[in-house]
Short mmCIF file of C-alpha atoms and ligand atoms in Angstrom, two decimals:
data_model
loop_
_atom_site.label_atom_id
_atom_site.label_comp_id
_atom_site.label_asym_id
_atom_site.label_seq_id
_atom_site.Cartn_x
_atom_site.Cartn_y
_atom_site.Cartn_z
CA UNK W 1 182.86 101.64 202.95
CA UNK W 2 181.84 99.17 200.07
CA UNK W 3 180.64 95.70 201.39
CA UNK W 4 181.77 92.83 199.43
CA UNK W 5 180.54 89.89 198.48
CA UNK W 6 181.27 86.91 196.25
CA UNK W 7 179.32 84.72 194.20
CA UNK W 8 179.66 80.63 194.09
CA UNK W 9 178.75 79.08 190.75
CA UNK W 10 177.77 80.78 187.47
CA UNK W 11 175.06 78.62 185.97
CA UNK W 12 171.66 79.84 185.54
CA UNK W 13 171.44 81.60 189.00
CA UNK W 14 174.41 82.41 189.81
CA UNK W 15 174.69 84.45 186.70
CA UNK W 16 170.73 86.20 187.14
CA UNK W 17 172.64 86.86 190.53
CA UNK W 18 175.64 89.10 189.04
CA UNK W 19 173.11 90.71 186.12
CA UNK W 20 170.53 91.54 188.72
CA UNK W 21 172.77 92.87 191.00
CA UNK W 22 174.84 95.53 188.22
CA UNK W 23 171.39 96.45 186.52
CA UNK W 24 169.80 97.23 189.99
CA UNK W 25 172.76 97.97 191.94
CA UNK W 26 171.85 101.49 192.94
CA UNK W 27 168.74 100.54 194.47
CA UNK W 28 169.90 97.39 196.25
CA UNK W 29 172.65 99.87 197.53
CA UNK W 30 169.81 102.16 198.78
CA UNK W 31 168.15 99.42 200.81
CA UNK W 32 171.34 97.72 202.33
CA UNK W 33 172.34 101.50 203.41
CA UNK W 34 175.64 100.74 202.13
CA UNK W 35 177.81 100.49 199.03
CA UNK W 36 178.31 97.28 197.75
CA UNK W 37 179.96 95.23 194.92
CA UNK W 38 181.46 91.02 193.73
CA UNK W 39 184.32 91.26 194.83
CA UNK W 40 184.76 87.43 193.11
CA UNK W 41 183.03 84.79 191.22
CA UNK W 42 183.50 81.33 191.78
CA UNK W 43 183.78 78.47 188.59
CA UNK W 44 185.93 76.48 187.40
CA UNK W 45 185.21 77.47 183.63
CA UNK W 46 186.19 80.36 181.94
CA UNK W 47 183.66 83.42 180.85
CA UNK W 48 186.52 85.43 178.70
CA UNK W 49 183.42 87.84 177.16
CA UNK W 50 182.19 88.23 180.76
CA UNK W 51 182.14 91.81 181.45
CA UNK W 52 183.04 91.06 184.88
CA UNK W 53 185.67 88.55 183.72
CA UNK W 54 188.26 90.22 186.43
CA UNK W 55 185.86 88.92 189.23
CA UNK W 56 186.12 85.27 187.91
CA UNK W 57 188.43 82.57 190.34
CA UNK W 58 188.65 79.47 190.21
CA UNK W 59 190.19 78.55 193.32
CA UNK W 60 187.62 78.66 196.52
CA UNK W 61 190.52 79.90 199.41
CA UNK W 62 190.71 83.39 197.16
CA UNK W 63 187.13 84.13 199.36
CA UNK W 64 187.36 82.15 201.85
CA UNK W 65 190.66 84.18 203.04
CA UNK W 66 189.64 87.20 202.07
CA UNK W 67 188.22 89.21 205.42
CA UNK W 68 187.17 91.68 203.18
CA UNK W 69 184.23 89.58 201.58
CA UNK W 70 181.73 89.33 204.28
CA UNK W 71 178.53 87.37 202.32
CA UNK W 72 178.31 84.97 200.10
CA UNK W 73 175.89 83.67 197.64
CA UNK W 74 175.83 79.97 196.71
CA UNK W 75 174.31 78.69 193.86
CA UNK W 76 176.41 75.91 192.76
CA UNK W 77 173.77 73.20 193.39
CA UNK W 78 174.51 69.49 194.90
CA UNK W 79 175.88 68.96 198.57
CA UNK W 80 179.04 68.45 197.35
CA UNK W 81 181.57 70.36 197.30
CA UNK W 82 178.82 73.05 198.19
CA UNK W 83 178.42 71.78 201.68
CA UNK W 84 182.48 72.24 202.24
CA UNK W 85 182.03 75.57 201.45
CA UNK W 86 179.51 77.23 203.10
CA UNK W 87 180.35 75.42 206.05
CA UNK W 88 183.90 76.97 205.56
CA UNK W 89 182.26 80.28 205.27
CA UNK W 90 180.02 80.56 207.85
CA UNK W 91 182.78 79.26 210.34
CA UNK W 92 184.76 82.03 209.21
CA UNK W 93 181.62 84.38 210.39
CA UNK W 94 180.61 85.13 206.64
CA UNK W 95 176.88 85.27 205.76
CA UNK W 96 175.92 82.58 203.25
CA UNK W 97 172.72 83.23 201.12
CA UNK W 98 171.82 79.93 198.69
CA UNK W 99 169.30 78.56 195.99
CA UNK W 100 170.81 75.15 197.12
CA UNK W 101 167.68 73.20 198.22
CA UNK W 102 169.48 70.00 197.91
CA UNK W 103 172.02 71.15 200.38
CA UNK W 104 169.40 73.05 202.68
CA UNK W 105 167.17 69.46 202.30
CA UNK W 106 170.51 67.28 203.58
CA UNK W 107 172.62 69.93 205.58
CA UNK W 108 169.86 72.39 206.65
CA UNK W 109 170.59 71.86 210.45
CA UNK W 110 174.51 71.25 210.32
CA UNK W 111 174.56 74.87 208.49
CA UNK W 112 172.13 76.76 210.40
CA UNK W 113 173.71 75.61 213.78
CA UNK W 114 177.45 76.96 212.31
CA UNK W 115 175.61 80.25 211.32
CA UNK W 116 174.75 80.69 214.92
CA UNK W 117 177.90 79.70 216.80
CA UNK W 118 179.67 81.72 214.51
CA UNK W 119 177.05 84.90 214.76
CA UNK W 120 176.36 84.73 210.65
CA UNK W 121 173.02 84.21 208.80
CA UNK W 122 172.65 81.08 206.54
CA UNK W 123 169.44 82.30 204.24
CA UNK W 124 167.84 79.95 201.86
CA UNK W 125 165.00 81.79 200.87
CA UNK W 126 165.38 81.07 197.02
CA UNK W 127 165.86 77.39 197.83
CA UNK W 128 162.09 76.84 198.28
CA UNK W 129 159.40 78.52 195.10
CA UNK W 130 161.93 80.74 193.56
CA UNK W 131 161.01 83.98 193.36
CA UNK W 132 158.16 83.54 196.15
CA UNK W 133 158.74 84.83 199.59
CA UNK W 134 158.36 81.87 201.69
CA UNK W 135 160.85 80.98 204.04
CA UNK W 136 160.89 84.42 205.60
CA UNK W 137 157.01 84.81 205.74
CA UNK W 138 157.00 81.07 207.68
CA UNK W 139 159.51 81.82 209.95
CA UNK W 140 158.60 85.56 211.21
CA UNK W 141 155.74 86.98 209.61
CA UNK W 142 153.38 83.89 210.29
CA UNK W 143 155.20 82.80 213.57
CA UNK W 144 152.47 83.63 216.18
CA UNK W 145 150.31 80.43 214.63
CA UNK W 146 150.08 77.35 215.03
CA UNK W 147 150.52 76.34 211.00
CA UNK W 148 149.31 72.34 211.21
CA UNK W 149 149.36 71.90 206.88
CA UNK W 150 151.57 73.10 204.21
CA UNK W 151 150.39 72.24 200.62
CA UNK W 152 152.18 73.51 197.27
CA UNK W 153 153.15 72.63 193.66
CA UNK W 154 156.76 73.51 194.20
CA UNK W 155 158.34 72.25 190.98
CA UNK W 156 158.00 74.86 187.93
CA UNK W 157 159.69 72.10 185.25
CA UNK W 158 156.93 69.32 186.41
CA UNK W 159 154.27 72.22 186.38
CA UNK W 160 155.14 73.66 182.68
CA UNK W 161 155.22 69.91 181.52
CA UNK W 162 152.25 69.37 182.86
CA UNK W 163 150.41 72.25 181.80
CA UNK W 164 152.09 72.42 178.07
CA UNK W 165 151.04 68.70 177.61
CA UNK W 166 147.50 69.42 178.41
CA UNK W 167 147.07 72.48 177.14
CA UNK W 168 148.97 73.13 173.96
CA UNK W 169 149.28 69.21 173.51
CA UNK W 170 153.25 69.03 173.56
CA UNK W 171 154.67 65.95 173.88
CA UNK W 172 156.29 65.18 177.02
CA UNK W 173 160.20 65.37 175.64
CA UNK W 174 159.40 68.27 174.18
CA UNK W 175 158.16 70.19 177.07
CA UNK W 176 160.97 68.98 178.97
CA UNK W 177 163.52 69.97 176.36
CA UNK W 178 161.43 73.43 176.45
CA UNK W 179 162.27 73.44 180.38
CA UNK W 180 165.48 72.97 179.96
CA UNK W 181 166.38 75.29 177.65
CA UNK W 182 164.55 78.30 179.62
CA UNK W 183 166.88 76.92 182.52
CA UNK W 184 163.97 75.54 184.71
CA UNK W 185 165.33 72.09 184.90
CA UNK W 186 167.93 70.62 187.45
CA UNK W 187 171.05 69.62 185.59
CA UNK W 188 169.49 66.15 185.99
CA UNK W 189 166.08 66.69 184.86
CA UNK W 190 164.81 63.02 187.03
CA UNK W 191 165.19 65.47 190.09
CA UNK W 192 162.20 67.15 188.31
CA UNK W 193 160.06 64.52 186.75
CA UNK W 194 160.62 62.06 189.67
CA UNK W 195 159.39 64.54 192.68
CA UNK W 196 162.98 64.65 194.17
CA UNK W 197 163.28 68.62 193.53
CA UNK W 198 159.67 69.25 194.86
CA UNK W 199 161.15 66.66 197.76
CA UNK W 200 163.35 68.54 198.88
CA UNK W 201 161.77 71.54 199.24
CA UNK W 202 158.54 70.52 201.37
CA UNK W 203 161.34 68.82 203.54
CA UNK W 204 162.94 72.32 203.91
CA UNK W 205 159.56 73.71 204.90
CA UNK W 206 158.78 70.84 207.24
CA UNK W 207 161.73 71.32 209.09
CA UNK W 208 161.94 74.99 209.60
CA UNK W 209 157.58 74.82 210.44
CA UNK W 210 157.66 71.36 212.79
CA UNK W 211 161.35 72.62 214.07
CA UNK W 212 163.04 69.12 213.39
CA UNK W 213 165.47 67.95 210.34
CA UNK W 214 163.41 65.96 207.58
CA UNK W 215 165.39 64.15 205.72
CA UNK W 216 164.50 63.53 201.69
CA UNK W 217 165.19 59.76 202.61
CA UNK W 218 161.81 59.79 204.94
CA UNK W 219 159.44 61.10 202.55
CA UNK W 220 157.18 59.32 200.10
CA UNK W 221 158.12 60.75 196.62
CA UNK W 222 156.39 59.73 193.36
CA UNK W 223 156.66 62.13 190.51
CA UNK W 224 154.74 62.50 187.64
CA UNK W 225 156.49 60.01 185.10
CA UNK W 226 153.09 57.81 185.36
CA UNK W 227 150.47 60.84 184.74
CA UNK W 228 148.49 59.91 181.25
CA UNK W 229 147.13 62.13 179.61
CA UNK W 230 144.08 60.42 179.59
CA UNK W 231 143.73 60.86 183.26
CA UNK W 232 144.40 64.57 182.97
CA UNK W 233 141.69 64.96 180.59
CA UNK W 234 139.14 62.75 182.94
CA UNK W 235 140.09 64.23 185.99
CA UNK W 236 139.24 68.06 183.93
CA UNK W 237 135.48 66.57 182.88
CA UNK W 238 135.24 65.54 186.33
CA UNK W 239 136.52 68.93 187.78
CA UNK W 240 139.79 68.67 188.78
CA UNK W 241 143.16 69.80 187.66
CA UNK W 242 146.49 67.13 188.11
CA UNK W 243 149.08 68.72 189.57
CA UNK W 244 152.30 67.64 191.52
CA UNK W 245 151.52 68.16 195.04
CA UNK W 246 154.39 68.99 197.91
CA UNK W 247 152.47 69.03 201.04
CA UNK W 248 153.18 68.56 204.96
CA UNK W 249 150.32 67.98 207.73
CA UNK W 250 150.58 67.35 211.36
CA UNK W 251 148.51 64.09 212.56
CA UNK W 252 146.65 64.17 215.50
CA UNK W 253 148.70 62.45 217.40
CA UNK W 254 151.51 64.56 216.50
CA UNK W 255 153.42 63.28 213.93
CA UNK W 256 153.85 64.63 210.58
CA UNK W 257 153.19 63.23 207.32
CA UNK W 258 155.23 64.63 204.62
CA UNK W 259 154.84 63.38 200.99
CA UNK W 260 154.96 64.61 196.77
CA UNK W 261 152.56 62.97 194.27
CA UNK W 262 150.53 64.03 191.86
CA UNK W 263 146.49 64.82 193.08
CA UNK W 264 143.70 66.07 191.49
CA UNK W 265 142.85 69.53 192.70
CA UNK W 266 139.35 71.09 192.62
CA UNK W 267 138.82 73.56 189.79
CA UNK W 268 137.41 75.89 192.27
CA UNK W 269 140.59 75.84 194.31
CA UNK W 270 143.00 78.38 193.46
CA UNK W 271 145.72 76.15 192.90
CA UNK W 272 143.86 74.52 190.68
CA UNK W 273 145.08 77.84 188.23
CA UNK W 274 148.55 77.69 189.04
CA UNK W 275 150.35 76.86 185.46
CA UNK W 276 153.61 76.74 183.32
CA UNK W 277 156.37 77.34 185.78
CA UNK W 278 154.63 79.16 188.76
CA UNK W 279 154.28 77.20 192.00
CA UNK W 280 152.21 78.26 194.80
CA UNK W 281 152.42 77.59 198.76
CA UNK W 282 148.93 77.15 200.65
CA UNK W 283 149.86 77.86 204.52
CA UNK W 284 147.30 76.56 206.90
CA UNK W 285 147.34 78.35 210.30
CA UNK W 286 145.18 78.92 213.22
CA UNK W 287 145.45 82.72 213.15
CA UNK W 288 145.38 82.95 209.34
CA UNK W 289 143.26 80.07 208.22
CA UNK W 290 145.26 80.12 204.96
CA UNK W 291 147.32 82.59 203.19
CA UNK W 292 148.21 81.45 199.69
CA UNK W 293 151.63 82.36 197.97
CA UNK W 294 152.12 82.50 194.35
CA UNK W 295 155.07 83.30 191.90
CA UNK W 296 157.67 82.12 189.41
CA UNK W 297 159.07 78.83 190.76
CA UNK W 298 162.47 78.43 188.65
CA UNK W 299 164.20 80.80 186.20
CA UNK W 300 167.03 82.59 186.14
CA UNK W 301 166.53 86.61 186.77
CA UNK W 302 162.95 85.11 189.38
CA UNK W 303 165.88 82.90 191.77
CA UNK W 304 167.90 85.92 191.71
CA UNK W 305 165.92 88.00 193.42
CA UNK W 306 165.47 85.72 196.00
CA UNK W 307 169.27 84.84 196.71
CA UNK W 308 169.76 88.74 196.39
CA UNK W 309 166.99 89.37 198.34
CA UNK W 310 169.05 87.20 201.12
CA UNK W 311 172.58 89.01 200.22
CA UNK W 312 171.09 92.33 201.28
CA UNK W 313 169.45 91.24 204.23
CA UNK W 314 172.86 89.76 205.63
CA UNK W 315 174.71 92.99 204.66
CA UNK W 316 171.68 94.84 206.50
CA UNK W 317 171.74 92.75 209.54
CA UNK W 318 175.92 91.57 210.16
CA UNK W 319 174.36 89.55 213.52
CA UNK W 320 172.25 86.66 213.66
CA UNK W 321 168.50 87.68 212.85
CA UNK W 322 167.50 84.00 211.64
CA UNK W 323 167.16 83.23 214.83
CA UNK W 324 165.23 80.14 214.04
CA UNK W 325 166.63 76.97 213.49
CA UNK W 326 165.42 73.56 213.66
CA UNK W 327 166.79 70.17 215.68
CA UNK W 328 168.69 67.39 214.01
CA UNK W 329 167.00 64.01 213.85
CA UNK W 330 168.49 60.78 214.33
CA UNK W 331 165.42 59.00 213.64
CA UNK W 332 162.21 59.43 211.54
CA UNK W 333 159.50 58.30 214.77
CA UNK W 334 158.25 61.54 213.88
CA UNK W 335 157.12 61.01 210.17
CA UNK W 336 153.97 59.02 209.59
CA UNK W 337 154.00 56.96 206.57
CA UNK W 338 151.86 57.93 203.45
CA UNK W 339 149.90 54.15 204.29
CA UNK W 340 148.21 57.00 206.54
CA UNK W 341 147.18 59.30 203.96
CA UNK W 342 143.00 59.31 204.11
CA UNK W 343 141.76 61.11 201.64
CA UNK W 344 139.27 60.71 198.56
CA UNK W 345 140.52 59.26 195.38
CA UNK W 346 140.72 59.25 192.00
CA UNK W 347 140.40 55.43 189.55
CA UNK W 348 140.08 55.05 186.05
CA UNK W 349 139.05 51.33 185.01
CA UNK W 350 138.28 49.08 182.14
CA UNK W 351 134.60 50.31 180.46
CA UNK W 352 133.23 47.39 181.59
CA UNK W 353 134.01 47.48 185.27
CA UNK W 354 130.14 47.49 186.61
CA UNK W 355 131.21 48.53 190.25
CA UNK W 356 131.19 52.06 189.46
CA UNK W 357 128.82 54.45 190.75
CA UNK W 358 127.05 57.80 190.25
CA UNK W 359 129.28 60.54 188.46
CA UNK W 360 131.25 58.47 186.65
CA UNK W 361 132.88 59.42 182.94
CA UNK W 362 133.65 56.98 180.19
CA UNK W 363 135.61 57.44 177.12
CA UNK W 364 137.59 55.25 175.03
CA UNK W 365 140.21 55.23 177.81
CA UNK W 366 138.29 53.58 180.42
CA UNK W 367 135.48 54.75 183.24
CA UNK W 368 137.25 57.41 185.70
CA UNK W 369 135.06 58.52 188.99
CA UNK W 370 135.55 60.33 192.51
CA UNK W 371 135.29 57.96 195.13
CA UNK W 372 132.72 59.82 198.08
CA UNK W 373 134.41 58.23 200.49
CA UNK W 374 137.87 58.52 202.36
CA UNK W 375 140.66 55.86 201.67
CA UNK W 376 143.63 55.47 203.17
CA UNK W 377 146.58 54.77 200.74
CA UNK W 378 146.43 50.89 201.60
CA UNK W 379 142.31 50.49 201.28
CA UNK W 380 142.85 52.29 197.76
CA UNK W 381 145.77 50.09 196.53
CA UNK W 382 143.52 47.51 197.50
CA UNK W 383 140.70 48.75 195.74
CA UNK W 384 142.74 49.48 192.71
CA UNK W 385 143.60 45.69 192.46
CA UNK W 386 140.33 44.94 193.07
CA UNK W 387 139.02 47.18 190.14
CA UNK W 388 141.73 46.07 187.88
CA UNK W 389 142.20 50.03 187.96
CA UNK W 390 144.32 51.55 184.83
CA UNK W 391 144.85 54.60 186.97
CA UNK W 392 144.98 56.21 190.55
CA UNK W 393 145.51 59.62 192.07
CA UNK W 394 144.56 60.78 195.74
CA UNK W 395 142.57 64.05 195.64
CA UNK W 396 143.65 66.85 197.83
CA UNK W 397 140.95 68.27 200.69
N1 HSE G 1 164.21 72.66 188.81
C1 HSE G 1 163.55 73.49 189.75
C2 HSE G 1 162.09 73.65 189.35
C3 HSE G 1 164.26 74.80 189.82
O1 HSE G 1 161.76 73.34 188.21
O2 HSE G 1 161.28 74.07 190.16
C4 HSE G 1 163.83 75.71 190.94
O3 HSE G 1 164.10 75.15 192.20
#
């Protein structure tokens, strides 16, 4: 018997998902221990030269009435009318596999509670790095510790800006445009540049690590529309790399703090090395100390092997393996607010500025220096004004 399954949206990933599948189809076949096959593919445009043009539909209740289509992959993008859908599905006890972090960021507990009652899996491996195994590793490989800090440059289009500025001294448009057209971006490309994308992905891992919805609304987001250049090439003389930072920590008294902005990382951390569109995932854990992930964050053929990767599990497994899912939250008591983020920093101030210690560099841009000591977010807001600061970035520990 050939399992079917269909195939929601054919952008960028939704179409690596049907050319992965046909050029690899033997071997996925081989490890799902079944035949398989699209049985449709969902848009509402038309692909006349599509070699699977037969599959196409553009009318949702052709799969969602069909018993014979047992998983689905999603990869329209937006809650809306993706969050319909998949609900629709799994209610109707068919496995839905998505890239949709958006949807997984807003409707993450709503879905994974309809997997269970209806004895489906909702997978959203690909919605978090891309191509990196992440989800899965969090939620069964690494569950016998206690992880208390999750850390990661999560957004490839931020990360290839970033490092195509700096190192191959592209302007900014153009290295966006560059993104675009390699299909990194969101359709919206402020989802990128403003932190919103990498947003919505450390809330996917807070939730499914701390076991409690965390909504984007809760967590401080600043993206990296502000970077200079000038403080990328200080921060390098002074040892560090800028990069957008995702990260997640559990306080001592329990609460989480969840935020994205841009840090300077250590050139002797790993991350620090983490360019163009790869992201990375440092997991802190009592059993493991940390275990780094690192892989191709966006892109078309790296998502699909992540959603497919998903696909075959649910045709593997037709009962509920994701056991795991996390509480919804009414209110945010839980999330500290980034006031409470301690942690050295980074200024750049006018040349003349005479507070300045040891360490510091100066160029025609200003003086930039390390402060030794911690700062909360406040006490170095304060200090900026104080400094008449031009520039400043928290450094990661
Ligand atoms: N726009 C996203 C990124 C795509 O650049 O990381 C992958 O989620």
């Amino acid at each position: 018997m050939s399992v079917k399954f269909a195939v929601l949206g054919h952008g960028v990933v939704g179409s690596g998902v049907v050319e992965l599948f046909y050029k690899n189809k033997k071997s996925i076949e081989k490890r799902a221990g079944t035949e398989m096959d699209i049985k449709y593919i969902l848009d509402l445009r038309d692909f006349p030269d599509s070699p699977y043009h037969d599959k196409f539909t553009k009318d949702f209740n052709d799969i969602l009435n069909d018993d014979e289509v047992t998983s689905v992959a999603e990869c329209m993008g937006g809650v809306e009318p993706a969050f319909t859908f998949v609900k629709a599905c799994l209610e109707k006890g068919k496995s839905v596999s998505t890239s949709n972090k958006e949807l997984v960021a807003e409707k993450g507990d709503i879905l994974l509670a309809a997997a269970k009652a209806h004895n489906c899996n909702f997978f959203f491996e690909a919605s978090v790095g891309g191509a990196i195994p992440i989800i899965r590793p969090l939620h069964r490989c690494l569950a016998a510790n206690d992880i208390n800090k999750v850390a990661g440059i999560l957004n490839g289009t931020t990360n290839f800006i970033l490092t195509k500025m700096y190192n191959d001294n592209m302007s900014f448009a153009d290295a966006l445009k560059l993104a675009q057209e390699l299909g990194y971006a969101e359709k919206d490309p402020t989802a990128d540049v403003e932190g919103h994308d990498a947003c919505r992905k450390i809330c996917i891992i807070s939730s499914l690590v701390f076991g409690k919805h965390v909504y984007p609304k809760y967590v401080y987001t600043k993206g990296i529309s502000e970077v200079d250049l000038a403080d990328v090439a200080a921060a390098d003389i002074l040892g560090h790399a800028i990069k957008l930072i995702a990260s997640v920590r559990r306080l001592d008294d329990g609460r989480i703090l969840p935020c994205v902005m841009p840090m300077l990382i250590p050139h002797e951390n790993i991350m620090a090395g983490v360019s163009d569109v790869f992201n990375s995932v440092l997991v802190y854990g009592d059993g493991i100390d940390q275990a780094m992930f690192y892989g191709r964050g966006a892109g078309k053929l790296p998502t699909a092997s992540a959603v497919l990767g998903d696909v075959i599990e649910s045709v593997k497994h037709k009962i509920t393996v994701f056991s795991q899912s996390w509480d919804s939250s009414d209110d945010n008591s839980f999330i500290a607010p980034v006031e409470e983020l301690s942690t050295r920093w980074y200024f750049r101030v006018p040349a003349d500025c005479d507070a300045v210690g040891e360490g510091a560099y100066t160029d025609d841009n200003g003086t930039s220096f390390i402060t030794e000591e911690v700062l909360t977010f406040t006490q170095a807001a304060d200090k900026a004004k104080a400094l008449n600061a031009l520039a400043y970035i928290p450094v990661m520990d």
